[in-house]
Structures are given as C-alpha cells and as structure tokens.
DNA sequence: CAGGGCACGC
DNA sequence: GACGTACGTGCCCTGT
C-alpha cells in the first residue's frame, strides 16, 4: 500500500526554533531550526518509510482568508530574522534529499496538506501528517492520521479518529466548529467572546455544528450565553469558515510527483558538513555509507620492535579500553611516524627493551591522545612513559571546552578528515563492548595514530592563534603528568574505620526507618521520591511547596519548609543524609579500595569542566563531606600511607573574591584584602553603610550570600532563594552591592559586552569559554550566558592559579628532594602526605609557593593545617 | 539502560 | 513576566 507523509514545514521549523538553543555553524549562520527539522525528517524517513513525501510551506503574507477577514493572523509577532533566514537552508536540505516541497500563493501549508491528503485518500492511500498545529486534526479520517509535536520536537502524539474523540469528545470534522465558537488567539480568530474550549465542546456535543448551535439558541440554557451567541452569530460563522482547511487548493503538484527518489549521499554529507551537524553526519555516515569511505591505510603488525620504527617524533596510541585505567588491560599499541605505521601487540611492546627504552626517553617526542591514561596504565605495569609533547585531548579541550566530544574520531571529523572511526563504532557500547579481531583492532589503533600525527600541527596552530600555547605547554601538559602521579600514588583509606562507621550508620538508619514508618502509619520505600511524595502530600496532606516534572518535589529545601508541620520531616532529612553517607561514602569508598595497594586511586578528569576546574571520578574525592560533623568523620578514614606520616592540607583563602578584586581593579576590595579583613564583614559594612562594630550576624550572613552569588554568577532569584527573601529585595540588595563597588559593576558590564563582541570570555591564562547564547532572544538563555560571562573569568582564573601552584609545588618538592607527596586537589586546596621530619619545612614551603605562584593586585593567602588523618588536618 | 531526583563538595 | 543561582559526580528509583 502507498503511504504519503505530509509535513507542515513552517510549523515544524517554528517548533524546532523555539525548542532548541540558538545554534550556529562556523560561519555564524543560525541553524537550530534546520537542525531540529533535520532530526525530525531523518526520524520520519526511518520510522515511516513513506512511499511518497511532501513538505508544505506557507506562502507570502496574504491568503484567501484575508478576503474574509482582514485581521486574520494580525497582531502576530513578526517571525524573528534568526528563524526566517533558516528557511532557505531547509529548502536546500530537502533538495539534496530529493524531497518534494511546495508553497501556493494565497494559501497556507495547511491547505496544501488538506488538498493532497484528500486526493491520496481517494486513491486509497494511507496518509500521515506531521505538524505542531492542532487545526490539522480536522483532516483525521479512517485513512489519515495526524502526528502532532508535543514538547519540543522529539516527542509526538499520534491522532486517529478515536484519539480525537477521546481527547475532545467530537469528530475531526467538528474541529472548525470548535474554533468557530472558541476562536484562536494565535491566528486572531475571534470566535464568540466568553466561550472557551470547555463551553464550545459542551455545545458541540449537543448540537454538532455552529450552524445548528445558532439555530437552537433558544433552547440553550443561560441568559448570558444566549446573548453572546446572538450578538456574535456572524462572527462565529466567519470564524468557522476561517478555520476550515481547503481541500481544493489549486496546484500543479501530482501525487506521483511526490514519490521518494534516491538521493546522492555525497551531496547530503556535504551539506550536513557545511551546517556543522556532526552528530547527524556521524549517524548518517554509519547508516548510509559504513566505513568504506575512510581513507586507505596500510600498516605493519610488529613481531619485534626495532629502533628504526621508533622515530622522533611519533604518534603513540596506547589502547586502554576500560573507563577506569588503573591496573587495567592494554589491548594494543600503535606507533605512527614519517617512517611507517605500526601496530604493536601489547605483549610484544611490553617485552621489548627497545620499546621500553624509547618510551622512557624524554628526548623522543611523542604525540598522544589522553597521555595521562597511557602513562598511568603503563605505570601500573612498571613501564615509564616520557617525552610527551602533545596531548590531543587537552589541546582540543583548551580550544573549546564545550565541544561535545574530544575523541580522536570527532576531532578528525571536525577537521574534515575521515581517518578513524569512533571507538563505539568499532568496539560497540555498554554491555556489547568487545575486543575485536586482531586485524580490526590493529587497523583502528593505527588509524588513531594517523589522526594524531596528521592533526597535531593544526591543533597547535589553533592554540597559538588563541594565545593558548603557553597554557598548553607550560601548564596543562606538565599538570597532566602530575595528576597521573597523584592518581598512581593514591590515598590510604582504613577499611576497618569505614566498616565501624558503617555499622553505626546502619543502626541509625534502621532506627530512623522504624520511626518514619511509625509516623507515616505504613511502610514504604523512603528512597523513592515518588512513594515519599504520595505519603507526605496525599496521606499526610502536607502542603505542596514545589513540583517536579514527574510529581511532588521532596528535596531538602522543600522538607525544611515543612519541618514544623510534621514530626516525620526532620527524621526524613536525617535519614536522607545518613543514607547518603552510607551508600556513597561508606559502601562506595570500600568498593574502590584497590586490592593490591589498599589505597584509593581516583581519576582526575582534566578535560571536562567548562571553567577549567578539574573533576574527580571513581571515586569522586572532591566531594568528601565536611560541612556536617556526622559526615565529616568520614575523613577520619583517610590516613597517610606510611607510619608516622601526616596529612597536610593547604587551602587558598577566598581565592575567587581575590581574583574578582584583581580583575575588577576595585580599590576598596583590594584594600580590604591587603588589610587582611574578614571579607564578608567588610562587604556588610559597605553594603549596609555601617561600622565594623555595627555589623550584625544577620548582616554578615546576607553579605556572604551576596559574595557567594558574585562568585557563582548572581541572579536575583538565586539570591532570594538562599536568603529567604523576595526577588525584589534580592534585586535591591544586588544593586546596593554594585553601588558600593562601582568597579565591580563596571567589570560585570564590560565582560558582558566583551562576550557579546567576541563570542567568548577568557581567564588570566587565556583559557576560553564560548557563549553563543549571549545574544539569544530568549531571556533565560541570554541571562544564563550573561551570568556565565561574569562568573567564568573568576572561577576559571582561580582554577588557573591552583593548577599553576600544583606545577610549582611539584617542582619545589623535586628541587628540594622532599619525600612529601601531593595526593589530591579539591578546587582551592591541595592535600599532601608528609613525613614527620618534613612537616616543619612543608608548613612554610607549601603556602609560600602557592602564594607566589601568580602575582595579583591582591595578596593570595594560604592556610595550612595538618593531622594524623584528613579529618584532623583542620 | 537512560533519565530524573536527590545530595555531597567547592 | 521570564522560574535559572556556578561547576561537578554518584546513588537510587523508575519506565522503556
């Protein structure tokens, strides 16, 4: 059977435009509507497999409906230029896909669709119509279904006759009658004032058409209603007429002309490339062309490594397939250089003195993707890797931290080189991930090597262009080796201590559980927000403060507002907190103690955050509890790995606000830090205009919240939440702050302007973050981008500073031949383990290095503490 | 197995 | 009026 799919082009493009962020390609052409349209189109092609297909567009401004009603669609916001400029691209896209599209003067897309669906039905075809406009529902019939976009563009709802009946209680043919009565604000169709959807549907159930409703006015109950209908009878009839979709639109199109035709995949990929639709390109490539269009590569599988193979420079691929690279398998190794392309099976490499000698030779230059992964994996096997001069992962991250992927395959694709497939394509994903045959593996690794070797110069050029070469070479590259060393060193955790705490927490947990069931009058899963919500808000009838997408919110801030309303609430809050300690910190940490070393080896991700901070995984050692005493005790389990050593913690005091003082060049702030004042008290003095002695604890608390907001990108709403005040009050508060520190205000304005001009903001060491949404028409998106513009230079510069400090401290430890080891970095603090005899020296050395690492207009201040456990280093 | 809700850190 | 405090990761639950 023939199947015709009709797409309402304007409606879908419009939906896509508002559903997606304002994307643009490299040339700055906006593409979000095209992107959304394309994803939908590909989905339709794949899922519907239509034999015939057409995309209908609206034509021009006036339609035959304007002859009936001049004000039709008036008052509508003009289509934004960001959207209208995308329509030619959509047409171009349809052309390369060989998909028919049309528009007809004086008619709307609806009318084209109505006409063609009627003709197709008459031929006995099946018809599917895609739109975001409910008007189209009038076309639903036995043969025709209408698919409406629900939220965004990806979720849709299919309507047949039954669904329309279920939803509205009327037949599709009655939709125009409904519109006749209720009108349609978006098209400026008046309908009958005072009649909305509910009333319209009620009337139509009794009298099936507008005409019959009007003929029966006398029998309709309600004096007001009668009057309204009488008064607006002509308007109702006209409104209905406007809502009826034409089924006889004059046009040249024939059904046969809508037949799907094969298209040229090359033309499609070229256009997708031009639009920068990488994810679609990838999907399309895999679907349509497989791997055959990769450039050829020939390589040698090495049985014995020789010195000639290992030139300098070489690209080196060390394939560590597990997410967690500690003590992990290595599937294979590839070396690519000017002399040749080599796949070296792991055993061959690791048993070869020639290879190991070369790997550890600092003077032999290597280009690697994710050097830390290779260094750590090899390190566990006793193989040293030195001389890495280019890490492509880090380079890509510095060039654009927001890139959706920094994998070799994607970087290559971005540079328009089809050299290598993604790991996912070769290995599969999730549970289906397997080691491929030796031939496939060898070729894949060699391809990665080729990508590295050919793309390295281009990436370094970009870094240079962005003035990021120093950041790359002198900071991030050395840092990755330091991080690798920290990860291998690991931190000792005492399982006995954790187990003991775990038992106590378990007792607390079962007591709380019992009390909660008692108070709830029933047992239920406390960990399920859904079940908890129904207990609190339905069974116990507590007031609903906030809702989530899926139901009632039971988050801590909601529960805190309810804490006086029911005894169960404080128990729940405590339960949640203890549960967190037990599952994430006790059980979680016990699980990741390495069986051989008895230590915990985290992995620092150096290429993920948008601000330049590090992150830590498996486990995350950057979020070990500290605020509440019950959780803070977890830190007692973190101990030095050698007897008689100490844990030493050194943290920057108020580094972000110092950075702000520096960047904004605010004299008052700079002076405050030079005088070593309590900065929150100082802020309170300036904002409230009082003397130091007059600052109340409440004033200081408010000032602290404002400072916090400044650091994290302030919004009046956010501040109002954290202080429990109204948005208006919060806004006044912020304004008072900015009045007190005019240079800070100036900075905030300048940096936003800079972001608008350049499209990105930078940190002290030229780290970069792109903010395309800074010019968005959407208030929320734009505001978010503005806050990010203000915040990223502050947080990012703080990240620059501590990273530089790590490099400097590492140098100092080596230079002074100290045994002390750097273990962790937690954003503004460094954690060491230190032998007793080095304590005294470290207590002076570490702060002094950290404070001198980068000179700002304000002094940096570092506080040190030490103890027998991490808990005691306070 | 992905996405949502929640909670921990700075 | 806009419903969003920044940046992360991990655990549990739920629905496909």
PDB file of C-alpha atoms (C1' of nucleotides) in Angstrom, chain C residues 2-16:
ATOM      1  C1'  DA C   2      10.595  35.333  32.094  1.00  0.00           C
ATOM      2  C1'  DC C   3      11.355  30.169  37.000  1.00  0.00           C
ATOM      3  C1'  DG C   4      17.655  29.564  36.385  1.00  0.00           C
ATOM      4  C1'  DT C   5      21.794  30.645  41.435  1.00  0.00           C
ATOM      5  C1'  DA C   6      28.162  28.354  39.211  1.00  0.00           C
ATOM      6  C1'  DC C   7      30.821  23.880  38.378  1.00  0.00           C
ATOM      7  C1'  DG C   8      30.937  18.850  39.047  1.00  0.00           C
ATOM      8  C1'  DT C   9      29.886  13.034  40.353  1.00  0.00           C
ATOM      9  C1'  DG C  10      27.314   9.210  42.394  1.00  0.00           C
ATOM     10  C1'  DC C  11      23.448   6.786  44.274  1.00  0.00           C
ATOM     11  C1'  DC C  12      18.711   5.188  43.995  1.00  0.00           C
ATOM     12  C1'  DC C  13      14.425   4.649  41.559  1.00  0.00           C
ATOM     13  C1'  DT C  14      11.553   4.281  37.514  1.00  0.00           C
ATOM     14  C1'  DG C  15       9.928   3.317  32.965  1.00  0.00           C
ATOM     15  C1'  DT C  16      11.377   1.721  28.310  1.00  0.00           C
TER      16       DT C  16
END
